[in-house]
Amino acid sequence: MHFNLQQQIDAGESKTLEFKRQLPKGEQLAKTLIAFANTAGGKLVIGVDDQRQILGIEDDEFEMMDKIASMVHELCQPSLMPSIYLETLQNKTLVVVQVFRGNQMPYFLKYQGRDQGTYVRLGATNRQASLVMIHELERQALNQSFDEQIAWQTALSELDLTPLIQAFEQVGKPLNDAKMRSLKLIRQQDGIDYPTHGLMILLGRYEQVAIKCARFKGTAMTLFLDKKEYTGDLFNQLEQTEIFIKNHLHLRGEILGLQRTDTFEIPMPAIREALVNAIVHRDYSNSGRDIKVGIYDDLLNIVSPGGLPNGITLDEAMHGRSEIRNKVIARVFKELDFIEQWGSGIARMQQICQQADTPAPRLKETGDFFDIEFVRTETTSQDESSEKSSEKSSEKSSEKLPPILALIQSNPKISAKALSEELGITSRAVEKQIAQLKKDDKLERIGPAKGGYWRVK
């Protein structure tokens, strides 16, 4: 979907858009353009402030454009070739610097070097890339995926392939050596067969290959009623997670003709699609991070680490664009009929929910994580109903609030740093928003900076 510049500015800063009142210092400008080139591309618009007001530029336009080109040439490596042009909005001139996702990643600040000077875009902020991220960018530039690479530390003979063989047998397909090679589950080096990371992941041989499930009381993470952690092969994890979810969702009965049909408040095929999406597209290269499934009174939340793969935007994903982060996992899941066709998962979730007359799932990219939320449509048990009612009324009142106020209302002791991470904006931008809300008499601080809390008026 194409939006003109005015519509983009109205939507605010994002993964692909940043505003500056005036020409930033060279390093600041270079960091933003490098982050765009390493992520999903983007536009830096000069002449717009943090409140989205169009101020225009006061300096000579063409002199500024030459200065930008010179800064980029001096500071960025490999060379970036941004498109620098003028746009007139509200009779004011803006300078737009547009960079597309590069094919020579990683891009970095020349004087800082690759390891220290590589930046990526997370939400509306530029973040210094870790070595894990840098290696992922290098793989993307070579069109390789982490799961296609050889897992040198493990001998193929050490692995029990039974879960994988059984999964293929269930769909009537044999899993022989030739098939394992074509799916890149094994690769040969110097006449010896080695497992790939993809095979190790499918068998659940890494600590980060896990799904953590929790049923929380109420609508926050403060108190849990049940929790489980599933490890082992991915097929077992998927099955056990589905059972956990079913145990904590309500059934609703419907009379069709002479027969009663019981269905879950959220259609299970849509949940299964979301779980498969999380398993196939999450980032496995970064240890210590796993998939989390949270069930609250009001929603079911599935969070996978890694954000959207290979720099695509949420809008592109919503419109069916498919980018595969884990090629081995994806091929296997397609072969086993977990995936119908590339890029159809989100559309199928929405279609299934629509047919079941339940709310469409909410999708969001928060920093380096991807979130899918399903709204629960059934009430909880009678003894929780009054508590639920008060939670719902406060939730409804917060729906109309700006995101920052909604977060503060749900957690009055939330820190500025946590707000920055949740909203995907800089700490400075959070401080500005808070200052404006206090000025508008919508927010007040009770008690000291440390140990106090916020009150939404």
Short mmCIF file of C-alpha atoms in Angstrom, two decimals:
data_model
loop_
_atom_site.label_atom_id
_atom_site.label_comp_id
_atom_site.label_asym_id
_atom_site.label_seq_id
_atom_site.Cartn_x
_atom_site.Cartn_y
_atom_site.Cartn_z
CA MET A 1 0.00 0.00 0.00
CA HIS A 2 1.44 3.37 -1.02
CA PHE A 3 1.14 6.34 1.34
CA ASN A 4 2.16 9.86 0.39
CA LEU A 5 4.64 11.73 2.57
CA GLN A 6 1.95 13.67 4.47
CA GLN A 7 0.22 10.39 5.44
CA GLN A 8 3.55 8.88 6.50
CA ILE A 9 4.33 11.91 8.69
CA ASP A 10 0.82 11.78 10.24
CA ALA A 11 1.46 8.12 11.20
CA GLY A 12 4.63 9.14 13.11
CA GLU A 13 8.19 7.86 13.34
CA SER A 14 8.63 4.16 12.68
CA LYS A 15 10.99 1.43 11.54
CA THR A 16 11.21 3.19 8.15
CA LEU A 17 10.71 6.88 9.02
CA GLU A 18 12.57 9.44 11.15
CA PHE A 19 12.04 13.20 11.57
CA LYS A 20 14.61 15.93 12.23
CA ARG A 21 13.90 19.62 12.78
CA GLN A 22 17.14 20.58 11.12
CA LEU A 23 20.15 18.89 9.55
CA PRO A 24 21.59 16.55 12.24
CA LYS A 25 25.30 16.19 12.97
CA GLY A 26 27.14 13.93 10.56
CA GLU A 27 27.41 10.94 12.89
CA GLN A 28 23.73 11.09 13.84
CA LEU A 29 22.66 11.29 10.19
CA ALA A 30 25.00 8.45 9.21
CA LYS A 31 23.75 6.17 12.03
CA THR A 32 20.14 6.58 10.87
CA LEU A 33 20.93 5.91 7.21
CA ILE A 34 23.14 2.92 8.13
CA ALA A 35 20.35 1.52 10.33
CA PHE A 36 17.84 1.92 7.48
CA ALA A 37 20.19 0.22 4.98
CA ASN A 38 20.76 -2.71 7.38
CA THR A 39 17.05 -3.18 8.13
CA ALA A 40 14.14 -2.32 5.82
CA GLY A 41 15.24 0.91 4.17
CA GLY A 42 13.62 4.20 5.16
CA LYS A 43 13.31 7.97 4.91
CA LEU A 44 14.91 10.70 7.02
CA VAL A 45 12.73 13.81 6.69
CA ILE A 46 14.41 17.11 7.62
CA GLY A 47 12.11 20.01 8.54
CA VAL A 48 9.64 18.08 10.77
CA ASP A 49 9.73 18.05 14.59
CA ASP A 50 9.01 15.19 17.05
CA GLN A 51 5.37 16.34 17.34
CA ARG A 52 4.98 15.83 13.54
CA GLN A 53 4.71 19.58 12.91
CA ILE A 54 5.95 20.61 9.46
CA LEU A 55 8.39 23.49 10.03
CA GLY A 56 10.33 23.44 6.77
CA ILE A 57 14.03 24.20 6.42
CA GLU A 58 15.63 27.62 6.72
CA ASP A 59 19.03 26.89 5.16
CA ASP A 60 19.75 26.82 1.43
CA GLU A 61 18.16 23.57 0.15
CA PHE A 62 20.80 22.71 -2.43
CA GLU A 63 23.69 23.47 -0.11
CA MET A 64 22.10 21.14 2.48
CA MET A 65 21.67 18.37 -0.10
CA ASP A 66 25.36 18.64 -1.10
CA LYS A 67 26.39 18.58 2.55
CA ILE A 68 24.36 15.38 3.17
CA ALA A 69 25.91 13.64 0.15
CA SER A 70 29.37 14.60 1.41
CA MET A 71 28.67 13.35 4.99
CA VAL A 72 27.37 10.00 3.72
CA HIS A 73 30.41 9.53 1.49
CA GLU A 74 32.85 10.31 4.34
CA LEU A 75 31.18 8.37 7.16
CA CYS A 76 29.48 5.26 5.75
CA GLN A 77 31.05 2.00 4.64
CA PRO A 78 30.37 0.23 2.29
CA SER A 79 29.29 3.21 0.20
CA LEU A 80 25.65 4.21 0.49
CA MET A 81 23.85 5.86 -2.41
CA PRO A 82 20.87 7.67 -0.84
CA SER A 83 18.22 9.44 -2.88
CA ILE A 84 18.17 13.09 -1.66
CA TYR A 85 15.24 15.20 -2.84
CA LEU A 86 12.91 18.06 -1.92
CA GLU A 87 9.21 17.89 -1.07
CA THR A 88 6.83 20.78 -0.42
CA LEU A 89 4.12 20.28 2.21
CA GLN A 90 1.92 23.05 3.64
CA ASN A 91 3.94 25.54 1.51
CA LYS A 92 7.13 24.54 3.35
CA THR A 93 10.19 22.84 1.89
CA LEU A 94 11.42 19.56 3.35
CA VAL A 95 14.58 17.62 2.50
CA VAL A 96 14.03 13.86 2.24
CA VAL A 97 16.93 11.40 2.40
CA GLN A 98 15.79 7.96 1.30
CA VAL A 99 17.85 4.79 1.63
CA PHE A 100 16.82 1.34 0.41
CA ARG A 101 17.80 -1.90 2.11
CA GLY A 102 21.33 -2.61 0.92
CA ASN A 103 22.84 -5.76 -0.56
CA GLN A 104 26.34 -5.28 0.91
CA MET A 105 25.44 -5.62 4.58
CA PRO A 106 26.56 -4.89 7.18
CA TYR A 107 26.84 -1.12 6.68
CA PHE A 108 28.73 0.69 9.45
CA LEU A 109 30.36 3.94 10.56
CA LYS A 110 33.75 3.94 8.83
CA TYR A 111 35.75 5.35 11.76
CA GLN A 112 34.18 2.93 14.31
CA GLY A 113 34.67 -0.21 12.22
CA ARG A 114 32.30 -3.11 11.56
CA ASP A 115 32.14 -4.57 15.10
CA GLN A 116 31.38 -1.26 16.88
CA GLY A 117 29.85 0.87 14.15
CA THR A 118 27.02 -1.29 12.77
CA TYR A 119 23.50 -0.05 13.54
CA VAL A 120 20.05 -1.53 12.94
CA ARG A 121 16.55 -0.12 13.22
CA LEU A 122 14.37 -1.41 16.07
CA GLY A 123 11.00 0.30 16.17
CA ALA A 124 11.67 4.02 15.74
CA THR A 125 15.18 3.88 17.21
CA ASN A 126 18.69 3.13 15.98
CA ARG A 127 20.47 0.42 17.98
CA GLN A 128 24.08 -0.70 17.89
CA ALA A 129 24.14 -4.22 16.43
CA SER A 130 25.53 -7.09 18.48
CA LEU A 131 27.98 -9.54 16.89
CA VAL A 132 25.11 -12.04 16.55
CA MET A 133 23.14 -9.44 14.56
CA ILE A 134 26.19 -8.59 12.43
CA HIS A 135 26.66 -12.27 11.51
CA GLU A 136 22.96 -12.45 10.60
CA LEU A 137 23.35 -9.41 8.31
CA GLU A 138 26.34 -11.07 6.63
CA ARG A 139 24.28 -14.22 6.05
CA GLN A 140 21.44 -12.17 4.58
CA ALA A 141 23.84 -10.44 2.18
CA LEU A 142 24.95 -13.91 0.98
CA ASN A 143 21.31 -15.13 0.88
CA GLN A 144 22.11 -17.81 3.47
CA SER A 145 20.18 -18.68 6.61
CA PHE A 146 21.52 -19.73 10.03
CA ASP A 147 19.68 -23.06 9.88
CA GLU A 148 21.35 -24.01 6.57
CA GLN A 149 24.83 -23.85 8.10
CA ILE A 150 26.68 -26.91 9.44
CA ALA A 151 26.49 -27.59 13.20
CA TRP A 152 30.14 -28.65 13.56
CA GLN A 153 29.95 -29.46 17.27
CA THR A 154 27.69 -32.53 16.84
CA ALA A 155 28.24 -35.80 14.98
CA LEU A 156 25.28 -37.03 12.94
CA SER A 157 25.54 -40.45 14.63
CA GLU A 158 24.75 -38.82 18.02
CA LEU A 159 21.28 -37.74 16.92
CA ASP A 160 18.03 -39.66 17.35
CA LEU A 161 16.09 -38.89 14.15
CA THR A 162 12.94 -40.79 15.25
CA PRO A 163 10.67 -37.72 15.81
CA LEU A 164 11.51 -36.40 12.32
CA ILE A 165 11.08 -39.79 10.64
CA GLN A 166 7.70 -40.26 12.35
CA ALA A 167 6.54 -36.78 11.28
CA PHE A 168 7.31 -37.63 7.64
CA GLU A 169 5.68 -41.08 7.94
CA GLN A 170 2.45 -39.45 9.16
CA VAL A 171 2.10 -37.65 5.81
CA GLY A 172 3.16 -40.74 3.84
CA LYS A 173 6.62 -39.50 2.86
CA PRO A 174 9.86 -41.42 3.42
CA LEU A 175 12.83 -39.57 4.92
CA ASN A 176 15.93 -41.06 3.31
CA ASP A 177 19.45 -39.64 2.91
CA ALA A 178 18.64 -38.06 -0.46
CA LYS A 179 15.62 -36.26 1.03
CA MET A 180 17.65 -35.07 4.03
CA ARG A 181 20.28 -33.63 1.68
CA SER A 182 17.73 -31.87 -0.53
CA LEU A 183 16.08 -30.32 2.56
CA LYS A 184 19.57 -29.34 3.84
CA LEU A 185 19.06 -31.26 7.07
CA ILE A 186 22.52 -32.73 6.49
CA ARG A 187 25.49 -31.39 4.51
CA GLN A 188 28.68 -33.07 3.47
CA GLN A 189 32.15 -31.71 4.10
CA ASP A 190 35.33 -33.65 3.17
CA GLY A 191 33.27 -36.80 2.61
CA ILE A 192 31.63 -36.65 6.07
CA ASP A 193 27.93 -35.93 6.69
CA TYR A 194 27.20 -33.29 9.33
CA PRO A 195 23.85 -32.08 10.72
CA THR A 196 22.86 -28.50 9.96
CA HIS A 197 21.57 -26.09 12.60
CA GLY A 198 18.15 -26.72 11.01
CA LEU A 199 18.22 -30.41 11.93
CA MET A 200 19.44 -29.58 15.46
CA ILE A 201 16.59 -27.06 15.87
CA LEU A 202 13.92 -29.46 14.58
CA LEU A 203 15.10 -32.04 17.12
CA GLY A 204 15.18 -29.43 19.91
CA ARG A 205 18.89 -29.84 20.61
CA TYR A 206 19.56 -26.17 21.49
CA GLU A 207 18.54 -24.49 24.77
CA GLN A 208 16.79 -21.62 22.97
CA VAL A 209 14.48 -24.06 21.15
CA ALA A 210 11.65 -23.90 23.68
CA ILE A 211 8.12 -22.58 24.12
CA LYS A 212 7.20 -21.13 27.53
CA CYS A 213 3.47 -21.04 28.29
CA ALA A 214 1.71 -19.28 31.16
CA ARG A 215 -1.88 -18.64 32.22
CA PHE A 216 -1.99 -15.35 34.14
CA LYS A 217 -4.68 -14.16 36.53
CA GLY A 218 -6.35 -11.00 35.28
CA THR A 219 -4.90 -8.92 32.46
CA ALA A 220 -1.30 -8.46 33.61
CA MET A 221 1.77 -10.63 34.22
CA THR A 222 1.73 -10.14 37.98
CA LEU A 223 0.29 -13.51 39.05
CA PHE A 224 0.24 -16.78 37.11
CA LEU A 225 -2.20 -19.65 37.63
CA ASP A 226 -0.33 -22.23 35.54
CA LYS A 227 2.90 -22.40 33.60
CA LYS A 228 4.74 -24.96 31.50
CA GLU A 229 7.94 -25.05 29.45
CA TYR A 230 8.08 -27.34 26.41
CA THR A 231 11.37 -28.52 24.94
CA GLY A 232 12.35 -31.44 22.68
CA ASP A 233 11.47 -31.71 19.00
CA LEU A 234 9.41 -28.90 17.42
CA PHE A 235 6.46 -31.16 16.55
CA ASN A 236 6.03 -32.22 20.20
CA GLN A 237 6.39 -28.59 21.33
CA LEU A 238 3.64 -27.54 18.93
CA GLU A 239 1.32 -30.33 20.08
CA GLN A 240 1.89 -29.70 23.81
CA THR A 241 1.43 -25.93 23.41
CA GLU A 242 -1.90 -26.48 21.64
CA ILE A 243 -3.05 -28.74 24.52
CA PHE A 244 -2.00 -26.09 27.09
CA ILE A 245 -3.96 -23.40 25.22
CA LYS A 246 -7.07 -25.60 24.88
CA ASN A 247 -6.98 -26.30 28.63
CA HIS A 248 -7.24 -22.57 29.36
CA LEU A 249 -9.74 -21.42 26.73
CA HIS A 250 -13.53 -21.61 27.01
CA LEU A 251 -15.77 -23.71 24.81
CA ARG A 252 -18.93 -22.21 23.41
CA GLY A 253 -21.90 -24.30 22.29
CA GLU A 254 -23.90 -23.64 19.15
CA ILE A 255 -27.01 -25.48 17.90
CA LEU A 256 -26.76 -26.22 14.19
CA GLY A 257 -29.94 -27.99 13.04
CA LEU A 258 -30.50 -30.76 15.59
CA GLN A 259 -26.89 -30.98 16.68
CA ARG A 260 -24.89 -29.02 19.23
CA THR A 261 -21.37 -28.03 18.18
CA ASP A 262 -18.75 -26.98 20.71
CA THR A 263 -16.02 -24.63 19.50
CA PHE A 264 -13.29 -22.72 21.32
CA GLU A 265 -13.74 -18.99 21.92
CA ILE A 266 -10.74 -18.41 19.61
CA PRO A 267 -10.67 -20.75 16.60
CA MET A 268 -7.89 -23.32 17.09
CA PRO A 269 -6.89 -23.38 13.36
CA ALA A 270 -6.03 -19.65 13.64
CA ILE A 271 -4.02 -20.26 16.84
CA ARG A 272 -2.21 -23.17 15.17
CA GLU A 273 -1.37 -20.92 12.20
CA ALA A 274 0.06 -18.33 14.62
CA LEU A 275 2.14 -20.94 16.47
CA VAL A 276 3.52 -22.36 13.21
CA ASN A 277 4.32 -18.80 12.12
CA ALA A 278 6.24 -18.21 15.37
CA ILE A 279 8.15 -21.50 15.13
CA VAL A 280 9.10 -21.10 11.46
CA HIS A 281 10.01 -17.40 11.45
CA ARG A 282 11.59 -16.75 14.86
CA ASP A 283 15.31 -16.01 15.31
CA TYR A 284 17.15 -19.16 16.42
CA SER A 285 20.68 -17.76 16.08
CA ASN A 286 20.47 -15.84 19.37
CA SER A 287 20.64 -18.16 22.40
CA GLY A 288 18.71 -17.40 25.57
CA ARG A 289 15.51 -16.32 23.80
CA ASP A 290 12.43 -18.45 23.26
CA ILE A 291 8.78 -18.27 22.17
CA LYS A 292 6.37 -17.14 24.90
CA VAL A 293 2.65 -17.87 25.01
CA GLY A 294 0.65 -15.86 27.55
CA ILE A 295 -3.04 -16.43 28.27
CA TYR A 296 -4.79 -13.59 30.12
CA ASP A 297 -8.44 -13.03 30.99
CA ASP A 298 -8.83 -10.82 27.93
CA LEU A 299 -6.41 -12.19 25.33
CA LEU A 300 -4.01 -14.86 24.10
CA ASN A 301 -0.57 -13.51 23.27
CA ILE A 302 2.15 -15.29 21.22
CA VAL A 303 5.56 -13.56 21.20
CA SER A 304 8.47 -14.74 19.05
CA PRO A 305 12.02 -13.35 19.19
CA GLY A 306 13.63 -11.68 16.21
CA GLY A 307 10.99 -9.32 14.85
CA LEU A 308 9.96 -9.60 11.20
CA PRO A 309 12.55 -11.44 9.09
CA ASN A 310 15.00 -9.87 6.66
CA GLY A 311 13.86 -6.31 7.07
CA ILE A 312 10.28 -6.52 5.85
CA THR A 313 7.74 -4.12 7.36
CA LEU A 314 4.50 -5.05 9.10
CA ASP A 315 2.49 -3.48 6.27
CA GLU A 316 4.30 -5.70 3.72
CA ALA A 317 3.73 -8.81 5.86
CA MET A 318 0.03 -7.95 6.20
CA HIS A 319 -0.22 -7.77 2.40
CA GLY A 320 1.23 -11.25 1.86
CA ARG A 321 4.93 -10.58 1.30
CA SER A 322 6.93 -13.58 2.45
CA GLU A 323 10.57 -13.51 3.60
CA ILE A 324 12.01 -16.72 5.02
CA ARG A 325 14.45 -16.36 7.91
CA ASN A 326 14.82 -20.14 8.49
CA LYS A 327 14.89 -21.88 5.13
CA VAL A 328 15.40 -25.44 6.44
CA ILE A 329 12.62 -25.20 9.06
CA ALA A 330 10.30 -23.59 6.49
CA ARG A 331 10.98 -26.27 3.84
CA VAL A 332 10.34 -29.09 6.32
CA PHE A 333 7.11 -27.52 7.63
CA LYS A 334 5.91 -26.98 4.05
CA GLU A 335 6.78 -30.59 3.19
CA LEU A 336 4.76 -31.75 6.22
CA ASP A 337 1.73 -29.60 5.19
CA PHE A 338 1.95 -27.22 8.16
CA ILE A 339 2.29 -24.40 5.60
CA GLU A 340 -0.16 -24.18 2.69
CA GLN A 341 1.60 -21.53 0.62
CA TRP A 342 4.23 -18.85 1.29
CA GLY A 343 2.92 -15.56 2.65
CA SER A 344 -0.60 -16.84 3.37
CA GLY A 345 -0.34 -17.35 7.17
CA ILE A 346 -1.51 -13.91 8.34
CA ALA A 347 -4.31 -13.79 5.77
CA ARG A 348 -5.46 -17.29 6.82
CA MET A 349 -5.54 -16.29 10.51
CA GLN A 350 -7.70 -13.28 9.68
CA GLN A 351 -9.97 -15.30 7.39
CA ILE A 352 -10.48 -18.09 9.97
CA CYS A 353 -11.36 -15.54 12.69
CA GLN A 354 -13.74 -13.72 10.35
CA GLN A 355 -15.54 -16.98 9.47
CA ALA A 356 -15.82 -17.84 13.16
CA ASP A 357 -17.19 -14.33 13.89
CA THR A 358 -14.35 -13.58 16.32
CA PRO A 359 -12.07 -10.49 16.35
CA ALA A 360 -9.14 -10.53 13.90
CA PRO A 361 -5.72 -11.05 15.53
CA ARG A 362 -3.68 -7.95 16.35
CA LEU A 363 -0.16 -8.00 14.97
CA LYS A 364 2.70 -5.78 16.07
CA GLU A 365 6.47 -5.60 15.95
CA THR A 366 7.83 -4.38 19.27
CA GLY A 367 11.57 -3.81 19.10
CA ASP A 368 13.16 -7.16 18.29
CA PHE A 369 10.02 -9.24 18.94
CA PHE A 370 6.90 -10.09 16.94
CA ASP A 371 3.56 -10.19 18.73
CA ILE A 372 0.28 -11.85 17.77
CA GLU A 373 -2.70 -11.13 20.05
CA PHE A 374 -6.06 -12.89 19.91
CA VAL A 375 -8.90 -11.23 21.82
CA ARG A 376 -10.82 -13.64 24.06
CA THR A 377 -14.58 -13.49 23.53
CA GLU A 378 -15.88 -15.56 26.48
CA THR A 379 -16.08 -14.44 30.10
CA THR A 380 -14.18 -16.21 32.87
CA SER A 381 -15.73 -18.19 35.71
CA GLN A 382 -18.42 -16.63 37.95
CA ASP A 383 -16.11 -16.01 40.90
CA GLU A 384 -13.88 -13.88 38.67
CA SER A 385 -16.71 -12.07 36.87
CA SER A 386 -16.84 -8.94 39.07
CA GLU A 387 -13.05 -8.55 38.96
CA LYS A 388 -13.18 -9.10 35.20
CA SER A 389 -15.88 -6.44 34.82
CA SER A 390 -13.82 -3.77 36.58
CA GLU A 391 -10.71 -4.73 34.56
CA LYS A 392 -12.71 -4.51 31.34
CA SER A 393 -14.12 -1.07 32.16
CA SER A 394 -10.65 0.30 32.95
CA GLU A 395 -9.35 -1.35 29.79
CA LYS A 396 -12.12 0.22 27.69
CA SER A 397 -11.34 3.64 29.14
CA SER A 398 -7.67 3.14 28.26
CA GLU A 399 -8.43 2.11 24.66
CA LYS A 400 -9.04 5.77 23.76
CA LEU A 401 -5.84 6.96 25.44
CA PRO A 402 -2.57 7.63 23.55
CA PRO A 403 -0.24 4.56 23.74
CA ILE A 404 2.06 6.15 26.33
CA LEU A 405 -0.85 6.96 28.69
CA ALA A 406 -2.37 3.50 28.23
CA LEU A 407 0.96 1.93 29.27
CA ILE A 408 1.26 4.24 32.29
CA GLN A 409 -2.34 3.52 33.33
CA SER A 410 -1.71 -0.24 33.20
CA ASN A 411 1.55 0.17 35.20
CA PRO A 412 1.81 3.49 37.14
CA LYS A 413 5.37 2.66 38.29
CA ILE A 414 6.69 2.01 34.77
CA SER A 415 10.12 3.55 34.08
CA ALA A 416 10.99 5.90 31.21
CA LYS A 417 13.36 3.22 29.88
CA ALA A 418 10.59 0.60 29.85
CA LEU A 419 8.27 3.08 28.08
CA SER A 420 10.98 3.71 25.48
CA GLU A 421 11.35 -0.03 24.82
CA GLU A 422 7.60 -0.73 24.74
CA LEU A 423 6.85 2.16 22.37
CA GLY A 424 9.97 1.70 20.22
CA ILE A 425 10.98 5.39 20.61
CA THR A 426 13.97 7.16 22.15
CA SER A 427 14.15 8.06 25.87
CA ARG A 428 14.28 11.72 24.78
CA ALA A 429 11.02 11.31 22.87
CA VAL A 430 9.43 9.70 25.97
CA GLU A 431 10.55 12.65 28.14
CA LYS A 432 9.10 15.11 25.62
CA GLN A 433 5.74 13.30 25.55
CA ILE A 434 5.60 13.14 29.36
CA ALA A 435 6.45 16.86 29.63
CA GLN A 436 3.66 17.71 27.17
CA LEU A 437 1.12 15.48 28.99
CA LYS A 438 1.99 17.16 32.32
CA LYS A 439 1.65 20.57 30.66
CA ASP A 440 -1.77 19.54 29.28
CA ASP A 441 -2.78 18.43 32.82
CA LYS A 442 -3.32 14.83 31.68
CA LEU A 443 -0.58 13.31 33.83
CA GLU A 444 0.91 14.00 37.26
CA ARG A 445 3.77 12.56 39.29
CA ILE A 446 2.97 11.37 42.80
CA GLY A 447 6.01 11.17 45.08
CA PRO A 448 9.73 11.39 44.18
CA ALA A 449 11.38 10.38 40.89
CA LYS A 450 12.56 7.16 42.57
CA GLY A 451 9.84 5.32 44.47
CA GLY A 452 6.95 7.46 43.22
CA TYR A 453 4.35 6.70 40.56
CA TRP A 454 2.33 8.30 37.76
CA ARG A 455 -1.38 9.20 37.89
CA VAL A 456 -3.35 9.54 34.66
CA LYS A 457 -5.90 12.35 35.07
#
